[in-house]
Amino acid sequence: MTEFLAMGGYALYVWTAYGAAVVVLVGLTVATLARRRSSRRSLEALEQLRGRGRRA
């Protein structure tokens, strides 16, 4: 197990790359969810203005 974690001497590079990838993926997920929430709020406001506040 120790040899696996050492990654043949490239552990710093490999684990840093994995960490950076995880940070980017989490950031993209959070940004997407925030944008989706914002878009839904905007859509609901526009529907209210046009008198279509009900959903089918």
PDB file of N, CA and C in Angstrom:
ATOM      1  N   MET A   1       0.818  -1.194   0.000  1.00  0.00           N
ATOM      2  CA  MET A   1       0.000   0.000   0.000  1.00  0.00           C
ATOM      3  C   MET A   1       0.863   1.260   0.000  1.00  0.00           C
ATOM      4  N   THR A   2       1.963   1.226   0.732  1.00  0.00           N
ATOM      5  CA  THR A   2       2.856   2.374   0.783  1.00  0.00           C
ATOM      6  C   THR A   2       3.435   2.677  -0.586  1.00  0.00           C
ATOM      7  N   GLU A   3       3.782   1.638  -1.324  1.00  0.00           N
ATOM      8  CA  GLU A   3       4.337   1.849  -2.660  1.00  0.00           C
ATOM      9  C   GLU A   3       3.293   2.459  -3.593  1.00  0.00           C
ATOM     10  N   PHE A   4       2.048   2.029  -3.439  1.00  0.00           N
ATOM     11  CA  PHE A   4       0.982   2.610  -4.256  1.00  0.00           C
ATOM     12  C   PHE A   4       0.853   4.103  -3.967  1.00  0.00           C
ATOM     13  N   LEU A   5       0.846   4.463  -2.680  1.00  0.00           N
ATOM     14  CA  LEU A   5       0.715   5.872  -2.315  1.00  0.00           C
ATOM     15  C   LEU A   5       1.922   6.692  -2.742  1.00  0.00           C
ATOM     16  N   ALA A   6       3.102   6.066  -2.817  1.00  0.00           N
ATOM     17  CA  ALA A   6       4.309   6.766  -3.250  1.00  0.00           C
ATOM     18  C   ALA A   6       4.322   6.982  -4.754  1.00  0.00           C
ATOM     19  N   MET A   7       3.532   6.219  -5.491  1.00  0.00           N
ATOM     20  CA  MET A   7       3.392   6.353  -6.948  1.00  0.00           C
ATOM     21  C   MET A   7       4.738   6.322  -7.675  1.00  0.00           C
ATOM     22  N   GLY A   8       5.593   5.429  -7.245  1.00  0.00           N
ATOM     23  CA  GLY A   8       6.874   5.256  -7.924  1.00  0.00           C
ATOM     24  C   GLY A   8       7.762   6.488  -7.879  1.00  0.00           C
ATOM     25  N   GLY A   9       7.639   7.281  -6.832  1.00  0.00           N
ATOM     26  CA  GLY A   9       8.465   8.476  -6.702  1.00  0.00           C
ATOM     27  C   GLY A   9       7.804   9.736  -7.247  1.00  0.00           C
ATOM     28  N   TYR A  10       6.657   9.605  -7.841  1.00  0.00           N
ATOM     29  CA  TYR A  10       5.956  10.751  -8.430  1.00  0.00           C
ATOM     30  C   TYR A  10       4.721  11.147  -7.618  1.00  0.00           C
ATOM     31  N   ALA A  11       4.706  10.786  -6.351  1.00  0.00           N
ATOM     32  CA  ALA A  11       3.518  11.001  -5.514  1.00  0.00           C
ATOM     33  C   ALA A  11       3.104  12.464  -5.453  1.00  0.00           C
ATOM     34  N   LEU A  12       4.055  13.358  -5.288  1.00  0.00           N
ATOM     35  CA  LEU A  12       3.708  14.776  -5.177  1.00  0.00           C
ATOM     36  C   LEU A  12       2.978  15.254  -6.431  1.00  0.00           C
ATOM     37  N   TYR A  13       3.503  14.919  -7.590  1.00  0.00           N
ATOM     38  CA  TYR A  13       2.871  15.320  -8.848  1.00  0.00           C
ATOM     39  C   TYR A  13       1.504  14.663  -9.013  1.00  0.00           C
ATOM     40  N   VAL A  14       1.436  13.358  -8.782  1.00  0.00           N
ATOM     41  CA  VAL A  14       0.190  12.615  -9.006  1.00  0.00           C
ATOM     42  C   VAL A  14      -0.904  13.084  -8.060  1.00  0.00           C
ATOM     43  N   TRP A  15      -0.607  13.161  -6.762  1.00  0.00           N
ATOM     44  CA  TRP A  15      -1.647  13.544  -5.806  1.00  0.00           C
ATOM     45  C   TRP A  15      -2.040  15.008  -5.957  1.00  0.00           C
ATOM     46  N   THR A  16      -1.104  15.850  -6.354  1.00  0.00           N
ATOM     47  CA  THR A  16      -1.447  17.246  -6.639  1.00  0.00           C
ATOM     48  C   THR A  16      -2.379  17.333  -7.837  1.00  0.00           C
ATOM     49  N   ALA A  17      -2.111  16.545  -8.862  1.00  0.00           N
ATOM     50  CA  ALA A  17      -2.980  16.531 -10.042  1.00  0.00           C
ATOM     51  C   ALA A  17      -4.372  16.019  -9.688  1.00  0.00           C
ATOM     52  N   TYR A  18      -4.442  14.952  -8.897  1.00  0.00           N
ATOM     53  CA  TYR A  18      -5.747  14.444  -8.458  1.00  0.00           C
ATOM     54  C   TYR A  18      -6.485  15.508  -7.637  1.00  0.00           C
ATOM     55  N   GLY A  19      -5.776  16.147  -6.731  1.00  0.00           N
ATOM     56  CA  GLY A  19      -6.392  17.184  -5.901  1.00  0.00           C
ATOM     57  C   GLY A  19      -6.908  18.349  -6.727  1.00  0.00           C
ATOM     58  N   ALA A  20      -6.108  18.788  -7.697  1.00  0.00           N
ATOM     59  CA  ALA A  20      -6.535  19.892  -8.559  1.00  0.00           C
ATOM     60  C   ALA A  20      -7.762  19.502  -9.370  1.00  0.00           C
ATOM     61  N   ALA A  21      -7.793  18.277  -9.861  1.00  0.00           N
ATOM     62  CA  ALA A  21      -8.945  17.810 -10.642  1.00  0.00           C
ATOM     63  C   ALA A  21     -10.205  17.784  -9.784  1.00  0.00           C
ATOM     64  N   VAL A  22     -10.077  17.324  -8.556  1.00  0.00           N
ATOM     65  CA  VAL A  22     -11.234  17.279  -7.653  1.00  0.00           C
ATOM     66  C   VAL A  22     -11.725  18.697  -7.352  1.00  0.00           C
ATOM     67  N   VAL A  23     -10.806  19.613  -7.100  1.00  0.00           N
ATOM     68  CA  VAL A  23     -11.189  21.002  -6.818  1.00  0.00           C
ATOM     69  C   VAL A  23     -11.923  21.608  -8.010  1.00  0.00           C
ATOM     70  N   VAL A  24     -11.420  21.377  -9.212  1.00  0.00           N
ATOM     71  CA  VAL A  24     -12.064  21.913 -10.415  1.00  0.00           C
ATOM     72  C   VAL A  24     -13.453  21.310 -10.595  1.00  0.00           C
ATOM     73  N   LEU A  25     -13.582  20.007 -10.439  1.00  0.00           N
ATOM     74  CA  LEU A  25     -14.883  19.359 -10.614  1.00  0.00           C
ATOM     75  C   LEU A  25     -15.899  19.827  -9.573  1.00  0.00           C
ATOM     76  N   VAL A  26     -15.472  19.969  -8.338  1.00  0.00           N
ATOM     77  CA  VAL A  26     -16.377  20.465  -7.299  1.00  0.00           C
ATOM     78  C   VAL A  26     -16.771  21.913  -7.601  1.00  0.00           C
ATOM     79  N   GLY A  27     -15.812  22.718  -8.018  1.00  0.00           N
ATOM     80  CA  GLY A  27     -16.108  24.108  -8.370  1.00  0.00           C
ATOM     81  C   GLY A  27     -17.094  24.218  -9.515  1.00  0.00           C
ATOM     82  N   LEU A  28     -16.914  23.402 -10.539  1.00  0.00           N
ATOM     83  CA  LEU A  28     -17.844  23.405 -11.665  1.00  0.00           C
ATOM     84  C   LEU A  28     -19.241  22.974 -11.240  1.00  0.00           C
ATOM     85  N   THR A  29     -19.315  21.986 -10.374  1.00  0.00           N
ATOM     86  CA  THR A  29     -20.614  21.524  -9.892  1.00  0.00           C
ATOM     87  C   THR A  29     -21.319  22.622  -9.102  1.00  0.00           C
ATOM     88  N   VAL A  30     -20.600  23.272  -8.209  1.00  0.00           N
ATOM     89  CA  VAL A  30     -21.183  24.346  -7.404  1.00  0.00           C
ATOM     90  C   VAL A  30     -21.620  25.505  -8.297  1.00  0.00           C
ATOM     91  N   ALA A  31     -20.779  25.890  -9.259  1.00  0.00           N
ATOM     92  CA  ALA A  31     -21.124  26.989 -10.162  1.00  0.00           C
ATOM     93  C   ALA A  31     -22.343  26.649 -11.010  1.00  0.00           C
ATOM     94  N   THR A  32     -22.425  25.410 -11.472  1.00  0.00           N
ATOM     95  CA  THR A  32     -23.569  24.985 -12.277  1.00  0.00           C
ATOM     96  C   THR A  32     -24.854  25.025 -11.470  1.00  0.00           C
ATOM     97  N   LEU A  33     -24.810  24.527 -10.245  1.00  0.00           N
ATOM     98  CA  LEU A  33     -26.004  24.540  -9.401  1.00  0.00           C
ATOM     99  C   LEU A  33     -26.430  25.965  -9.057  1.00  0.00           C
ATOM    100  N   ALA A  34     -25.469  26.843  -8.805  1.00  0.00           N
ATOM    101  CA  ALA A  34     -25.797  28.239  -8.502  1.00  0.00           C
ATOM    102  C   ALA A  34     -26.411  28.919  -9.720  1.00  0.00           C
ATOM    103  N   ARG A  35     -25.845  28.671 -10.891  1.00  0.00           N
ATOM    104  CA  ARG A  35     -26.383  29.263 -12.119  1.00  0.00           C
ATOM    105  C   ARG A  35     -27.791  28.736 -12.400  1.00  0.00           C
ATOM    106  N   ARG A  36     -28.005  27.460 -12.152  1.00  0.00           N
ATOM    107  CA  ARG A  36     -29.325  26.866 -12.371  1.00  0.00           C
ATOM    108  C   ARG A  36     -30.360  27.511 -11.451  1.00  0.00           C
ATOM    109  N   ARG A  37     -29.990  27.681 -10.197  1.00  0.00           N
ATOM    110  CA  ARG A  37     -30.902  28.309  -9.239  1.00  0.00           C
ATOM    111  C   ARG A  37     -31.223  29.739  -9.670  1.00  0.00           C
ATOM    112  N   SER A  38     -30.208  30.474 -10.093  1.00  0.00           N
ATOM    113  CA  SER A  38     -30.402  31.849 -10.547  1.00  0.00           C
ATOM    114  C   SER A  38     -31.288  31.906 -11.786  1.00  0.00           C
ATOM    115  N   SER A  39     -31.072  30.994 -12.713  1.00  0.00           N
ATOM    116  CA  SER A  39     -31.870  30.959 -13.939  1.00  0.00           C
ATOM    117  C   SER A  39     -33.325  30.640 -13.639  1.00  0.00           C
ATOM    118  N   ARG A  40     -33.544  29.725 -12.713  1.00  0.00           N
ATOM    119  CA  ARG A  40     -34.929  29.385 -12.342  1.00  0.00           C
ATOM    120  C   ARG A  40     -35.628  30.581 -11.709  1.00  0.00           C
ATOM    121  N   ARG A  41     -34.916  31.302 -10.864  1.00  0.00           N
ATOM    122  CA  ARG A  41     -35.511  32.495 -10.248  1.00  0.00           C
ATOM    123  C   ARG A  41     -35.849  33.538 -11.306  1.00  0.00           C
ATOM    124  N   SER A  42     -34.950  33.740 -12.246  1.00  0.00           N
ATOM    125  CA  SER A  42     -35.203  34.700 -13.325  1.00  0.00           C
ATOM    126  C   SER A  42     -36.400  34.275 -14.159  1.00  0.00           C
ATOM    127  N   LEU A  43     -36.479  32.999 -14.476  1.00  0.00           N
ATOM    128  CA  LEU A  43     -37.595  32.489 -15.261  1.00  0.00           C
ATOM    129  C   LEU A  43     -38.913  32.671 -14.520  1.00  0.00           C
ATOM    130  N   GLU A  44     -38.916  32.364 -13.234  1.00  0.00           N
ATOM    131  CA  GLU A  44     -40.138  32.538 -12.454  1.00  0.00           C
ATOM    132  C   GLU A  44     -40.562  34.001 -12.411  1.00  0.00           C
ATOM    133  N   ALA A  45     -39.610  34.914 -12.286  1.00  0.00           N
ATOM    134  CA  ALA A  45     -39.933  36.343 -12.274  1.00  0.00           C
ATOM    135  C   ALA A  45     -40.514  36.772 -13.616  1.00  0.00           C
ATOM    136  N   LEU A  46     -39.934  36.302 -14.708  1.00  0.00           N
ATOM    137  CA  LEU A  46     -40.454  36.638 -16.033  1.00  0.00           C
ATOM    138  C   LEU A  46     -41.846  36.061 -16.247  1.00  0.00           C
ATOM    139  N   GLU A  47     -42.061  34.843 -15.769  1.00  0.00           N
ATOM    140  CA  GLU A  47     -43.385  34.236 -15.901  1.00  0.00           C
ATOM    141  C   GLU A  47     -44.416  35.006 -15.086  1.00  0.00           C
ATOM    142  N   GLN A  48     -44.029  35.501 -13.932  1.00  0.00           N
ATOM    143  CA  GLN A  48     -44.938  36.305 -13.113  1.00  0.00           C
ATOM    144  C   GLN A  48     -45.314  37.590 -13.846  1.00  0.00           C
ATOM    145  N   LEU A  49     -44.342  38.213 -14.501  1.00  0.00           N
ATOM    146  CA  LEU A  49     -44.608  39.447 -15.240  1.00  0.00           C
ATOM    147  C   LEU A  49     -45.567  39.221 -16.400  1.00  0.00           C
ATOM    148  N   ARG A  50     -45.484  38.074 -17.023  1.00  0.00           N
ATOM    149  CA  ARG A  50     -46.347  37.784 -18.166  1.00  0.00           C
ATOM    150  C   ARG A  50     -47.658  37.136 -17.752  1.00  0.00           C
ATOM    151  N   GLY A  51     -47.850  36.919 -16.467  1.00  0.00           N
ATOM    152  CA  GLY A  51     -49.097  36.351 -15.992  1.00  0.00           C
ATOM    153  C   GLY A  51     -49.182  34.851 -16.139  1.00  0.00           C
ATOM    154  N   ARG A  52     -48.055  34.217 -16.227  1.00  0.00           N
ATOM    155  CA  ARG A  52     -48.031  32.755 -16.366  1.00  0.00           C
ATOM    156  C   ARG A  52     -47.327  32.135 -15.174  1.00  0.00           C
ATOM    157  N   GLY A  53     -47.736  32.510 -14.009  1.00  0.00           N
ATOM    158  CA  GLY A  53     -47.084  32.029 -12.803  1.00  0.00           C
ATOM    159  C   GLY A  53     -47.322  30.567 -12.514  1.00  0.00           C
ATOM    160  N   ARG A  54     -48.325  29.989 -13.156  1.00  0.00           N
ATOM    161  CA  ARG A  54     -48.634  28.573 -12.916  1.00  0.00           C
ATOM    162  C   ARG A  54     -47.829  27.679 -13.831  1.00  0.00           C
ATOM    163  N   ARG A  55     -47.481  26.547 -13.296  1.00  0.00           N
ATOM    164  CA  ARG A  55     -46.813  25.531 -14.120  1.00  0.00           C
ATOM    165  C   ARG A  55     -47.816  24.457 -14.456  1.00  0.00           C
ATOM    166  N   ALA A  56     -47.663  23.878 -15.631  1.00  0.00           N
ATOM    167  CA  ALA A  56     -48.604  22.834 -16.071  1.00  0.00           C
ATOM    168  C   ALA A  56     -48.314  21.523 -15.396  1.00  0.00           C
TER     169      ALA A  56
END
